[in-house]
Structure formats: C-alpha cells, structure tokens
PDB file of C-alpha atoms in Angstrom:
ATOM      1  CA  MET A   1     119.297-204.743-150.425  1.00 96.00           C
ATOM      2  CA  LYS A   2     116.430-204.141-148.019  1.00 97.00           C
ATOM      3  CA  TRP A   3     114.461-207.091-146.693  1.00 97.00           C
ATOM      4  CA  THR A   4     110.684-207.162-146.390  1.00 98.00           C
ATOM      5  CA  ASP A   5     108.227-209.424-144.584  1.00 98.00           C
ATOM      6  CA  ASP A   6     107.123-211.096-147.834  1.00 98.00           C
ATOM      7  CA  ARG A   7     107.287-214.897-147.697  1.00 97.00           C
ATOM      8  CA  GLY A   8     105.496-217.819-149.340  1.00 96.00           C
ATOM      9  CA  GLY A   9     107.471-217.810-152.580  1.00 95.00           C
ATOM     10  CA  ASN A  10     106.739-221.428-153.524  1.00 96.00           C
ATOM     11  CA  VAL A  11     110.152-222.705-152.389  1.00 97.00           C
ATOM     12  CA  ASP A  12     111.026-226.378-152.000  1.00 97.00           C
ATOM     13  CA  ASP A  13     114.130-226.478-149.777  1.00 96.00           C
ATOM     14  CA  ARG A  14     115.803-229.857-150.272  1.00 95.00           C
ATOM     15  CA  ARG A  15     119.076-228.934-148.571  1.00 94.00           C
ATOM     16  CA  GLY A  16     120.030-231.308-145.796  1.00 87.00           C
ATOM     17  CA  SER A  17     117.806-234.041-147.204  1.00 77.00           C
ATOM     18  CA  GLY A  18     120.691-236.292-148.181  1.00 57.00           C
ATOM     19  CA  GLY A  19     121.120-235.581-151.883  1.00 49.00           C
ATOM     20  CA  GLY A  20     117.732-236.436-153.327  1.00 44.00           C
ATOM     21  CA  SER A  21     118.896-238.478-156.340  1.00 39.00           C
ATOM     22  CA  GLY A  22     121.234-241.165-155.138  1.00 33.00           C
ATOM     23  CA  GLY A  23     124.307-238.957-154.874  1.00 30.00           C
ATOM     24  CA  MET A  24     125.243-239.008-158.562  1.00 27.00           C
ATOM     25  CA  ILE A  25     127.208-236.324-160.387  1.00 26.00           C
ATOM     26  CA  VAL A  26     128.740-235.941-163.827  1.00 24.00           C
ATOM     27  CA  GLY A  27     132.414-236.893-163.736  1.00 27.00           C
ATOM     28  CA  GLY A  28     135.116-234.711-165.224  1.00 28.00           C
ATOM     29  CA  GLY A  29     136.195-232.377-162.447  1.00 31.00           C
ATOM     30  CA  LEU A  30     137.033-228.752-163.172  1.00 32.00           C
ATOM     31  CA  GLY A  31     136.705-229.147-166.940  1.00 34.00           C
ATOM     32  CA  THR A  32     133.100-230.252-166.566  1.00 34.00           C
ATOM     33  CA  LEU A  33     132.457-227.430-164.108  1.00 37.00           C
ATOM     34  CA  ILE A  34     133.723-224.780-166.525  1.00 37.00           C
ATOM     35  CA  ILE A  35     131.829-226.246-169.493  1.00 35.00           C
ATOM     36  CA  ALA A  36     128.648-226.559-167.464  1.00 39.00           C
ATOM     37  CA  ALA A  37     128.983-223.005-166.209  1.00 38.00           C
ATOM     38  CA  ILE A  38     129.490-221.673-169.727  1.00 36.00           C
ATOM     39  CA  VAL A  39     126.495-223.523-171.097  1.00 37.00           C
ATOM     40  CA  PHE A  40     124.053-223.371-168.224  1.00 40.00           C
ATOM     41  CA  PHE A  41     124.691-220.559-165.798  1.00 42.00           C
ATOM     42  CA  LEU A  42     121.641-218.332-166.115  1.00 43.00           C
ATOM     43  CA  GLY A  43     120.542-220.697-168.868  1.00 46.00           C
ATOM     44  CA  GLY A  44     117.452-222.408-170.206  1.00 47.00           C
ATOM     45  CA  ASP A  45     116.640-226.099-170.668  1.00 48.00           C
ATOM     46  CA  PRO A  46     119.652-228.120-169.467  1.00 46.00           C
ATOM     47  CA  SER A  47     118.274-231.578-170.353  1.00 49.00           C
ATOM     48  CA  GLY A  48     120.972-232.292-172.957  1.00 47.00           C
ATOM     49  CA  ILE A  49     123.918-232.336-170.582  1.00 41.00           C
ATOM     50  CA  LEU A  50     121.918-233.360-167.526  1.00 46.00           C
ATOM     51  CA  ASN A  51     121.165-236.707-169.130  1.00 49.00           C
ATOM     52  CA  SER A  52     124.644-237.297-170.580  1.00 44.00           C
ATOM     53  CA  GLY A  53     128.165-237.914-169.330  1.00 41.00           C
ATOM     54  CA  SER A  54     129.695-240.559-167.113  1.00 36.00           C
ATOM     55  CA  MET A  55     128.086-240.873-163.721  1.00 36.00           C
ATOM     56  CA  GLN A  56     130.101-241.346-160.558  1.00 38.00           C
ATOM     57  CA  PRO A  57     129.181-241.394-156.873  1.00 37.00           C
ATOM     58  CA  SER A  58     129.480-238.008-155.223  1.00 39.00           C
ATOM     59  CA  GLY A  59     130.399-239.405-151.860  1.00 40.00           C
ATOM     60  CA  ASN A  60     127.089-238.302-150.330  1.00 43.00           C
ATOM     61  CA  SER A  61     125.924-241.065-148.027  1.00 44.00           C
ATOM     62  CA  GLY A  62     122.312-239.932-148.172  1.00 58.00           C
ATOM     63  CA  GLU A  63     122.249-238.960-144.507  1.00 72.00           C
ATOM     64  CA  GLN A  64     119.991-236.109-143.512  1.00 84.00           C
ATOM     65  CA  ARG A  65     121.319-233.191-141.516  1.00 88.00           C
ATOM     66  CA  GLU A  66     120.004-230.090-139.786  1.00 91.00           C
ATOM     67  CA  LEU A  67     120.506-226.837-141.669  1.00 91.00           C
ATOM     68  CA  THR A  68     122.747-224.284-139.986  1.00 91.00           C
ATOM     69  CA  ALA A  69     121.392-220.916-138.859  1.00 91.00           C
ATOM     70  CA  GLY A  70     123.124-219.273-141.813  1.00 90.00           C
ATOM     71  CA  GLU A  71     121.604-221.747-144.270  1.00 91.00           C
ATOM     72  CA  LYS A  72     118.160-221.161-142.808  1.00 93.00           C
ATOM     73  CA  GLN A  73     118.620-217.420-143.255  1.00 94.00           C
ATOM     74  CA  VAL A  74     119.586-217.975-146.895  1.00 93.00           C
ATOM     75  CA  GLY A  75     116.401-219.993-147.291  1.00 95.00           C
ATOM     76  CA  GLU A  76     114.407-217.103-145.843  1.00 96.00           C
ATOM     77  CA  MET A  77     116.065-214.713-148.278  1.00 96.00           C
ATOM     78  CA  VAL A  78     115.307-216.851-151.317  1.00 97.00           C
ATOM     79  CA  ASP A  79     111.719-217.333-150.120  1.00 98.00           C
ATOM     80  CA  MET A  80     111.367-213.555-149.883  1.00 98.00           C
ATOM     81  CA  MET A  81     112.877-212.999-153.337  1.00 98.00           C
ATOM     82  CA  ALA A  82     110.681-215.701-154.852  1.00 98.00           C
ATOM     83  CA  LYS A  83     107.611-214.017-153.367  1.00 98.00           C
ATOM     84  CA  TRP A  84     108.734-210.682-154.836  1.00 98.00           C
ATOM     85  CA  ASN A  85     108.852-212.364-158.244  1.00 98.00           C
ATOM     86  CA  ILE A  86     105.342-213.749-157.802  1.00 98.00           C
ATOM     87  CA  LEU A  87     103.892-210.385-156.778  1.00 98.00           C
ATOM     88  CA  THR A  88     105.635-208.428-159.533  1.00 98.00           C
ATOM     89  CA  TRP A  89     104.951-210.817-162.407  1.00 98.00           C
ATOM     90  CA  ASP A  90     101.378-211.347-161.327  1.00 98.00           C
ATOM     91  CA  GLN A  91     100.849-207.592-161.620  1.00 98.00           C
ATOM     92  CA  ILE A  92     102.652-207.328-164.979  1.00 98.00           C
ATOM     93  CA  PHE A  93     100.620-210.176-166.454  1.00 98.00           C
ATOM     94  CA  LYS A  94      97.358-208.642-165.188  1.00 98.00           C
ATOM     95  CA  GLU A  95      98.263-205.343-166.830  1.00 97.00           C
ATOM     96  CA  ASN A  96      98.636-207.182-170.127  1.00 96.00           C
ATOM     97  CA  GLY A  97      95.424-209.199-169.847  1.00 97.00           C
ATOM     98  CA  MET A  98      97.105-212.463-168.866  1.00 97.00           C
ATOM     99  CA  THR A  99      97.251-214.764-165.847  1.00 98.00           C
ATOM    100  CA  TYR A 100     100.574-215.577-164.214  1.00 98.00           C
ATOM    101  CA  SER A 101     101.393-218.956-162.677  1.00 98.00           C
ATOM    102  CA  ALA A 102     104.512-219.037-160.526  1.00 98.00           C
ATOM    103  CA  PRO A 103     107.356-221.539-160.860  1.00 98.00           C
ATOM    104  CA  GLU A 104     108.547-223.552-157.894  1.00 98.00           C
ATOM    105  CA  VAL A 105     112.036-222.670-156.657  1.00 98.00           C
ATOM    106  CA  VAL A 106     114.066-225.698-155.579  1.00 97.00           C
ATOM    107  CA  LEU A 107     117.033-225.192-153.247  1.00 96.00           C
ATOM    108  CA  PHE A 108     119.387-228.181-153.180  1.00 95.00           C
ATOM    109  CA  GLU A 109     122.962-229.190-152.482  1.00 91.00           C
ATOM    110  CA  ASN A 110     125.168-231.501-154.572  1.00 90.00           C
ATOM    111  CA  THR A 111     122.446-233.216-156.616  1.00 92.00           C
ATOM    112  CA  THR A 112     118.696-233.570-156.866  1.00 94.00           C
ATOM    113  CA  SER A 113     116.178-234.867-159.370  1.00 95.00           C
ATOM    114  CA  SER A 114     114.391-232.727-161.949  1.00 95.00           C
ATOM    115  CA  ALA A 115     112.157-233.382-164.936  1.00 95.00           C
ATOM    116  CA  CYS A 116     115.160-232.392-167.102  1.00 93.00           C
ATOM    117  CA  GLY A 117     117.386-235.032-165.504  1.00 92.00           C
ATOM    118  CA  THR A 118     119.754-234.989-162.540  1.00 91.00           C
ATOM    119  CA  ALA A 119     120.405-231.450-161.292  1.00 91.00           C
ATOM    120  CA  GLN A 120     123.983-230.912-160.136  1.00 88.00           C
ATOM    121  CA  SER A 121     125.615-228.059-158.284  1.00 84.00           C
ATOM    122  CA  ALA A 122     128.365-227.657-160.909  1.00 78.00           C
ATOM    123  CA  MET A 123     125.773-226.550-163.461  1.00 82.00           C
ATOM    124  CA  GLY A 124     124.757-223.446-161.607  1.00 84.00           C
ATOM    125  CA  PRO A 125     121.171-222.200-161.321  1.00 92.00           C
ATOM    126  CA  PHE A 126     118.858-223.242-164.158  1.00 94.00           C
ATOM    127  CA  TYR A 127     115.219-223.366-165.177  1.00 95.00           C
ATOM    128  CA  CYS A 128     113.616-226.635-166.302  1.00 96.00           C
ATOM    129  CA  PRO A 129     110.666-226.022-168.658  1.00 96.00           C
ATOM    130  CA  ALA A 130     109.504-229.643-168.311  1.00 95.00           C
ATOM    131  CA  ASP A 131     108.463-229.169-164.672  1.00 96.00           C
ATOM    132  CA  GLN A 132     108.488-225.338-164.613  1.00 97.00           C
ATOM    133  CA  LYS A 133     110.890-225.187-161.676  1.00 97.00           C
ATOM    134  CA  VAL A 134     113.996-223.122-160.940  1.00 97.00           C
ATOM    135  CA  TYR A 135     116.888-225.121-159.448  1.00 96.00           C
ATOM    136  CA  MET A 136     119.526-223.392-157.323  1.00 95.00           C
ATOM    137  CA  ASP A 137     122.492-224.751-155.380  1.00 92.00           C
ATOM    138  CA  MET A 138     123.674-221.713-153.443  1.00 88.00           C
ATOM    139  CA  SER A 139     127.288-222.933-153.435  1.00 85.00           C
ATOM    140  CA  PHE A 140     127.564-221.799-157.049  1.00 82.00           C
ATOM    141  CA  PHE A 141     127.666-218.179-155.966  1.00 85.00           C
ATOM    142  CA  GLY A 142     131.062-218.890-154.426  1.00 82.00           C
ATOM    143  CA  GLU A 143     132.175-220.220-157.809  1.00 78.00           C
ATOM    144  CA  LEU A 144     130.809-217.102-159.480  1.00 79.00           C
ATOM    145  CA  GLN A 145     132.999-214.933-157.287  1.00 79.00           C
ATOM    146  CA  GLN A 146     136.120-217.105-157.228  1.00 81.00           C
ATOM    147  CA  LYS A 147     136.235-218.324-160.830  1.00 75.00           C
ATOM    148  CA  PHE A 148     134.457-215.585-162.783  1.00 75.00           C
ATOM    149  CA  GLY A 149     135.430-212.497-160.824  1.00 75.00           C
ATOM    150  CA  ALA A 150     131.990-211.250-159.807  1.00 77.00           C
ATOM    151  CA  LYS A 151     131.396-209.514-156.495  1.00 80.00           C
ATOM    152  CA  VAL A 152     128.532-211.473-154.963  1.00 86.00           C
ATOM    153  CA  THR A 153     125.928-209.649-152.863  1.00 92.00           C
ATOM    154  CA  GLU A 154     122.390-210.436-151.790  1.00 95.00           C
ATOM    155  CA  PHE A 155     121.124-208.650-154.865  1.00 96.00           C
ATOM    156  CA  THR A 156     123.353-210.838-157.045  1.00 94.00           C
ATOM    157  CA  VAL A 157     121.223-213.748-155.865  1.00 95.00           C
ATOM    158  CA  ALA A 158     118.087-211.712-156.583  1.00 97.00           C
ATOM    159  CA  TYR A 159     119.277-210.992-160.130  1.00 96.00           C
ATOM    160  CA  VAL A 160     120.119-214.650-160.833  1.00 94.00           C
ATOM    161  CA  LEU A 161     116.736-215.799-159.534  1.00 97.00           C
ATOM    162  CA  ALA A 162     114.978-213.105-161.564  1.00 97.00           C
ATOM    163  CA  HIS A 163     116.836-214.224-164.706  1.00 96.00           C
ATOM    164  CA  GLU A 164     115.711-217.813-164.193  1.00 96.00           C
ATOM    165  CA  VAL A 165     112.145-216.686-163.552  1.00 98.00           C
ATOM    166  CA  GLY A 166     112.538-214.741-166.803  1.00 97.00           C
ATOM    167  CA  HIS A 167     112.944-218.101-168.551  1.00 97.00           C
ATOM    168  CA  HIS A 168     109.704-219.205-166.887  1.00 98.00           C
ATOM    169  CA  VAL A 169     108.001-216.094-168.242  1.00 98.00           C
ATOM    170  CA  GLN A 170     109.261-217.099-171.700  1.00 97.00           C
ATOM    171  CA  THR A 171     107.653-220.511-171.229  1.00 97.00           C
ATOM    172  CA  LEU A 172     104.327-218.962-170.203  1.00 98.00           C
ATOM    173  CA  LEU A 173     104.433-216.661-173.239  1.00 97.00           C
ATOM    174  CA  GLY A 174     105.313-219.498-175.638  1.00 97.00           C
ATOM    175  CA  THR A 175     108.814-218.253-176.479  1.00 96.00           C
ATOM    176  CA  THR A 176     110.538-221.332-175.082  1.00 95.00           C
ATOM    177  CA  GLN A 177     108.348-223.612-177.167  1.00 95.00           C
ATOM    178  CA  LYS A 178     109.059-221.662-180.367  1.00 94.00           C
ATOM    179  CA  VAL A 179     112.806-221.811-179.774  1.00 94.00           C
ATOM    180  CA  ASP A 180     112.599-225.538-179.072  1.00 94.00           C
ATOM    181  CA  ALA A 181     110.668-226.056-182.318  1.00 94.00           C
ATOM    182  CA  LEU A 182     113.392-224.234-184.253  1.00 92.00           C
ATOM    183  CA  ARG A 183     116.040-226.415-182.648  1.00 90.00           C
ATOM    184  CA  ARG A 184     114.159-229.638-183.348  1.00 92.00           C
ATOM    185  CA  SER A 185     113.424-228.732-186.961  1.00 93.00           C
ATOM    186  CA  GLY A 186     117.021-229.376-187.997  1.00 91.00           C
ATOM    187  CA  ARG A 187     116.823-226.583-190.565  1.00 92.00           C
ATOM    188  CA  TYR A 188     119.267-224.265-188.845  1.00 89.00           C
ATOM    189  CA  SER A 189     123.013-224.438-188.378  1.00 91.00           C
ATOM    190  CA  GLU A 190     124.706-224.513-185.005  1.00 90.00           C
ATOM    191  CA  GLU A 191     125.813-220.918-185.506  1.00 90.00           C
ATOM    192  CA  GLN A 192     122.243-219.821-186.275  1.00 91.00           C
ATOM    193  CA  MET A 193     120.867-221.614-183.237  1.00 92.00           C
ATOM    194  CA  ASN A 194     123.581-220.038-181.089  1.00 90.00           C
ATOM    195  CA  ARG A 195     122.262-216.632-182.163  1.00 91.00           C
ATOM    196  CA  VAL A 196     118.750-217.705-181.172  1.00 93.00           C
ATOM    197  CA  SER A 197     120.128-218.872-177.823  1.00 93.00           C
ATOM    198  CA  VAL A 198     121.780-215.487-177.272  1.00 92.00           C
ATOM    199  CA  ALA A 199     118.489-213.713-177.986  1.00 94.00           C
ATOM    200  CA  THR A 200     116.731-216.029-175.533  1.00 95.00           C
ATOM    201  CA  GLU A 201     119.242-215.384-172.753  1.00 94.00           C
ATOM    202  CA  LEU A 202     119.352-211.634-173.270  1.00 95.00           C
ATOM    203  CA  GLN A 203     115.579-211.503-173.109  1.00 97.00           C
ATOM    204  CA  ALA A 204     115.751-213.263-169.729  1.00 96.00           C
ATOM    205  CA  ASP A 205     118.243-210.579-168.638  1.00 96.00           C
ATOM    206  CA  PHE A 206     115.807-207.938-169.878  1.00 98.00           C
ATOM    207  CA  TYR A 207     112.989-209.523-167.861  1.00 98.00           C
ATOM    208  CA  ALA A 208     115.251-209.521-164.799  1.00 98.00           C
ATOM    209  CA  GLY A 209     115.742-205.788-165.287  1.00 98.00           C
ATOM    210  CA  VAL A 210     111.992-205.239-165.634  1.00 98.00           C
ATOM    211  CA  TRP A 211     111.485-207.222-162.440  1.00 98.00           C
ATOM    212  CA  ALA A 212     114.087-205.142-160.569  1.00 98.00           C
ATOM    213  CA  LYS A 213     112.475-201.877-161.651  1.00 98.00           C
ATOM    214  CA  ARG A 214     108.905-202.879-160.895  1.00 98.00           C
ATOM    215  CA  THR A 215     109.742-204.575-157.598  1.00 98.00           C
ATOM    216  CA  ASN A 216     111.700-201.581-156.382  1.00 98.00           C
ATOM    217  CA  ASP A 217     108.838-199.272-157.361  1.00 98.00           C
ATOM    218  CA  SER A 218     106.488-201.232-155.094  1.00 98.00           C
ATOM    219  CA  LYS A 219     108.803-202.558-152.370  1.00 98.00           C
ATOM    220  CA  HIS A 220     111.693-200.030-152.301  1.00 98.00           C
ATOM    221  CA  ILE A 221     114.232-202.840-151.906  1.00 98.00           C
ATOM    222  CA  LEU A 222     117.239-201.317-153.661  1.00 98.00           C
ATOM    223  CA  GLU A 223     120.180-199.794-151.851  1.00 97.00           C
ATOM    224  CA  PRO A 224     123.257-198.091-153.332  1.00 97.00           C
ATOM    225  CA  GLY A 225     125.376-200.598-155.250  1.00 96.00           C
ATOM    226  CA  ASP A 226     122.642-203.194-155.795  1.00 97.00           C
ATOM    227  CA  ILE A 227     122.100-202.577-159.501  1.00 97.00           C
ATOM    228  CA  GLU A 228     125.858-202.397-159.988  1.00 95.00           C
ATOM    229  CA  SER A 229     126.227-205.848-158.379  1.00 94.00           C
ATOM    230  CA  ALA A 230     123.632-207.284-160.774  1.00 94.00           C
ATOM    231  CA  ILE A 231     125.466-205.769-163.734  1.00 93.00           C
ATOM    232  CA  ASP A 232     128.764-207.108-162.382  1.00 92.00           C
ATOM    233  CA  ALA A 233     127.330-210.635-162.264  1.00 88.00           C
ATOM    234  CA  ALA A 234     125.812-210.301-165.751  1.00 88.00           C
ATOM    235  CA  GLU A 235     129.122-209.118-167.176  1.00 88.00           C
ATOM    236  CA  ALA A 236     131.091-211.837-165.360  1.00 83.00           C
ATOM    237  CA  VAL A 237     129.140-214.569-167.142  1.00 80.00           C
ATOM    238  CA  GLY A 238     129.219-212.913-170.546  1.00 79.00           C
ATOM    239  CA  ASP A 239     130.448-215.360-173.172  1.00 73.00           C
ATOM    240  CA  ASP A 240     133.465-213.233-174.018  1.00 71.00           C
ATOM    241  CA  ASN A 241     134.608-213.030-170.380  1.00 66.00           C
ATOM    242  CA  ILE A 242     134.172-216.765-169.830  1.00 68.00           C
ATOM    243  CA  GLN A 243     135.983-217.625-173.063  1.00 73.00           C
ATOM    244  CA  LYS A 244     138.886-215.319-172.245  1.00 66.00           C
ATOM    245  CA  ARG A 245     139.254-216.931-168.830  1.00 63.00           C
ATOM    246  CA  GLY A 246     138.781-220.470-170.095  1.00 71.00           C
ATOM    247  CA  GLN A 247     140.578-220.582-173.444  1.00 76.00           C
ATOM    248  CA  GLY A 248     142.380-217.267-173.755  1.00 78.00           C
ATOM    249  CA  TYR A 249     140.525-215.989-176.826  1.00 68.00           C
ATOM    250  CA  VAL A 250     136.992-215.092-177.954  1.00 71.00           C
ATOM    251  CA  ASN A 251     134.948-216.864-180.641  1.00 75.00           C
ATOM    252  CA  GLN A 252     131.784-214.838-181.151  1.00 71.00           C
ATOM    253  CA  GLU A 253     130.157-217.470-183.374  1.00 70.00           C
ATOM    254  CA  SER A 254     130.068-219.835-180.408  1.00 69.00           C
ATOM    255  CA  PHE A 255     128.331-217.374-178.079  1.00 74.00           C
ATOM    256  CA  THR A 256     125.185-218.818-176.482  1.00 77.00           C
ATOM    257  CA  HIS A 257     124.396-216.252-173.779  1.00 84.00           C
ATOM    258  CA  GLY A 258     125.661-212.920-175.119  1.00 85.00           C
ATOM    259  CA  SER A 259     128.684-210.762-174.460  1.00 89.00           C
ATOM    260  CA  SER A 260     129.259-208.932-171.191  1.00 89.00           C
ATOM    261  CA  ALA A 261     128.254-205.664-172.892  1.00 92.00           C
ATOM    262  CA  GLN A 262     125.051-207.184-174.279  1.00 94.00           C
ATOM    263  CA  ARG A 263     124.038-208.649-170.937  1.00 94.00           C
ATOM    264  CA  LYS A 264     124.488-205.286-169.258  1.00 95.00           C
ATOM    265  CA  GLU A 265     122.668-203.493-172.091  1.00 96.00           C
ATOM    266  CA  TRP A 266     119.553-205.661-171.974  1.00 97.00           C
ATOM    267  CA  PHE A 267     119.341-205.846-168.188  1.00 97.00           C
ATOM    268  CA  MET A 268     119.540-202.059-168.031  1.00 98.00           C
ATOM    269  CA  LYS A 269     116.989-201.663-170.827  1.00 98.00           C
ATOM    270  CA  GLY A 270     114.563-203.714-168.755  1.00 98.00           C
ATOM    271  CA  TYR A 271     115.402-201.737-165.639  1.00 98.00           C
ATOM    272  CA  ASN A 272     115.131-198.341-167.317  1.00 98.00           C
ATOM    273  CA  THR A 273     111.844-199.054-169.118  1.00 98.00           C
ATOM    274  CA  GLY A 274     110.072-201.403-166.712  1.00 97.00           C
ATOM    275  CA  ASP A 275     108.024-202.400-169.766  1.00 97.00           C
ATOM    276  CA  ILE A 276     107.867-206.057-170.792  1.00 97.00           C
ATOM    277  CA  ARG A 277     106.853-205.033-174.323  1.00 96.00           C
ATOM    278  CA  GLN A 278     110.268-203.462-174.964  1.00 97.00           C
ATOM    279  CA  GLY A 279     112.157-206.761-174.745  1.00 96.00           C
ATOM    280  CA  ASP A 280     111.961-208.224-178.263  1.00 95.00           C
ATOM    281  CA  THR A 281     115.585-209.320-178.439  1.00 96.00           C
ATOM    282  CA  PHE A 282     114.810-211.650-181.342  1.00 93.00           C
ATOM    283  CA  ASN A 283     113.906-208.899-183.822  1.00 89.00           C
ATOM    284  CA  GLN A 284     116.795-206.799-182.560  1.00 84.00           C
ATOM    285  CA  LEU A 285     119.471-209.493-182.814  1.00 81.00           C
ATOM    286  CA  LEU A 286     118.329-211.824-185.600  1.00 80.00           C
ATOM    287  CA  LYS A 287     117.880-209.338-188.446  1.00 67.00           C
TER     288      LYS A 287
END
C-alpha cells in the first residue's frame, strides 16, 4: 500500500494514556475473547456485551508512557487512512446530494470509555453509533493473524477501518436506526434478526469495497496483493470460518456477519462497481 501526505483524519490517540477507564476488562479469558471476536469484530453497536459480564482489574496501573517510534508510525498510518475515508465519503455524499460528517477514530490500548460502554481490546475494532466513533486497539490485528489465520498487511488495517466507517455511513443514512427499531420491536425471532445482522455487516463490507475503489481512483494507493489481503481478512472472520475454528461445525442460522464467501462477494461488488447505490444487501438477502 502506498502512503500519501494526507493527514488530519479526526483521530483521538489514547494509547499511552494509562487505560482511560480505570483499567477494567470483562473477565473470562480466551473464551470471552473468542465470543467477543465472533460477535463484534467488524461489527456494529457493541453496547450489549460492553455493559455486561463480570469486571476485573486489568493490571493497568494508570501510568502514562511515551509511545514508541513504531507506535507513532502506526498512528500516522491510521491518521492517513482516516483522512482518506473523509475525502472519499465526502465526495460520494456530494455526488448523491448529501452532506457527510466524519466519525472520530479512537486508538486505544487495553480499555477506554465509549458511549456504548467500556471498550476493550478483546472485542476488536467496532463502531459506536451513540457517539459516532470508531474504536480500534491495534493489538487485535495480531489476534486476527494468530487465531483466525489472516495475513495482516497495512491494507488489512485500511479494510477494517473502512468497514467500521461503513457502519458510520449506515448511521448517517438511517440504516442503523431502522435495524435498531426492528430489534427493539420484539416482533422478530433471533434467527430473523441474525439475518438482518448479516445484511447489515455485508453492506458495511460493500461500503469498504466502494471506498477502496474510489480512494484508489483518486489516490492510487493500491499495490499488488492489497485487495487480496482485504479479502483474506474478510474471509478469515466469516461466520463459518470462526465457527469451524471455535466449535468444529457450522450453524448457518446463528450467522451474524455472513459467511467467508459472502464477505468476499460483497466487498468485491463494492470494489468492482464503486457505486454506493448497488449495495442493497437487505433486499438481496431478506427475500
């Protein structure tokens, strides 16, 4: 992936600040990590699990520290990617007669506070509609590679960020609110709401593909292998892959994010069309 001089991506870097929320994490060890990853990695509103579970000290004393040179470079990279998202989505919204407002991107380590509850590194990157912020602990990308078999590159990070910004786009367009109303109505079964969740997540993958196409058209950021690394990450966190690794079998009725094949399909549809209007996953999947 090629770097550019774009910066000013509305990033709040809380790393090194001492934890930010009293050093509290959900207890449960690896089991909690796997469950959280299944439910929330590249996911939507995490308030349900963020505000539940037993709380235990993380061992973080709250002391501040200086970021390493490598950590500062990662911060620069995320700032650049966040700015790319602002520039691209601002243009797409203008083309469709709308005004884009950018989310804030919060970089943290261990734990931090969010309007959806306590953000924890084990949950992976997520978007909180309540404060319209994307939360990312970069240590999760190591988990993605080690536990889910994805090859992590710089563009893997770009894809994940673009997916989360895709959830922000859904909030701006009212999709998030409609899905939340369906969930709160109590009229739909868990299986039906899982299908709605899959449509929501695949649309965010589609928006990530649109972003990749449009950003590359204007910034020429892609290098050989970049799109493949995004697809690899999308497939790694497909529900079927995670279930096979975690429980040894696949239960399609419990899918909440889509299969590996679906995640690849919708990301590539976004990338191949570059047209936000082609991403109606709800009509396609909920017939």
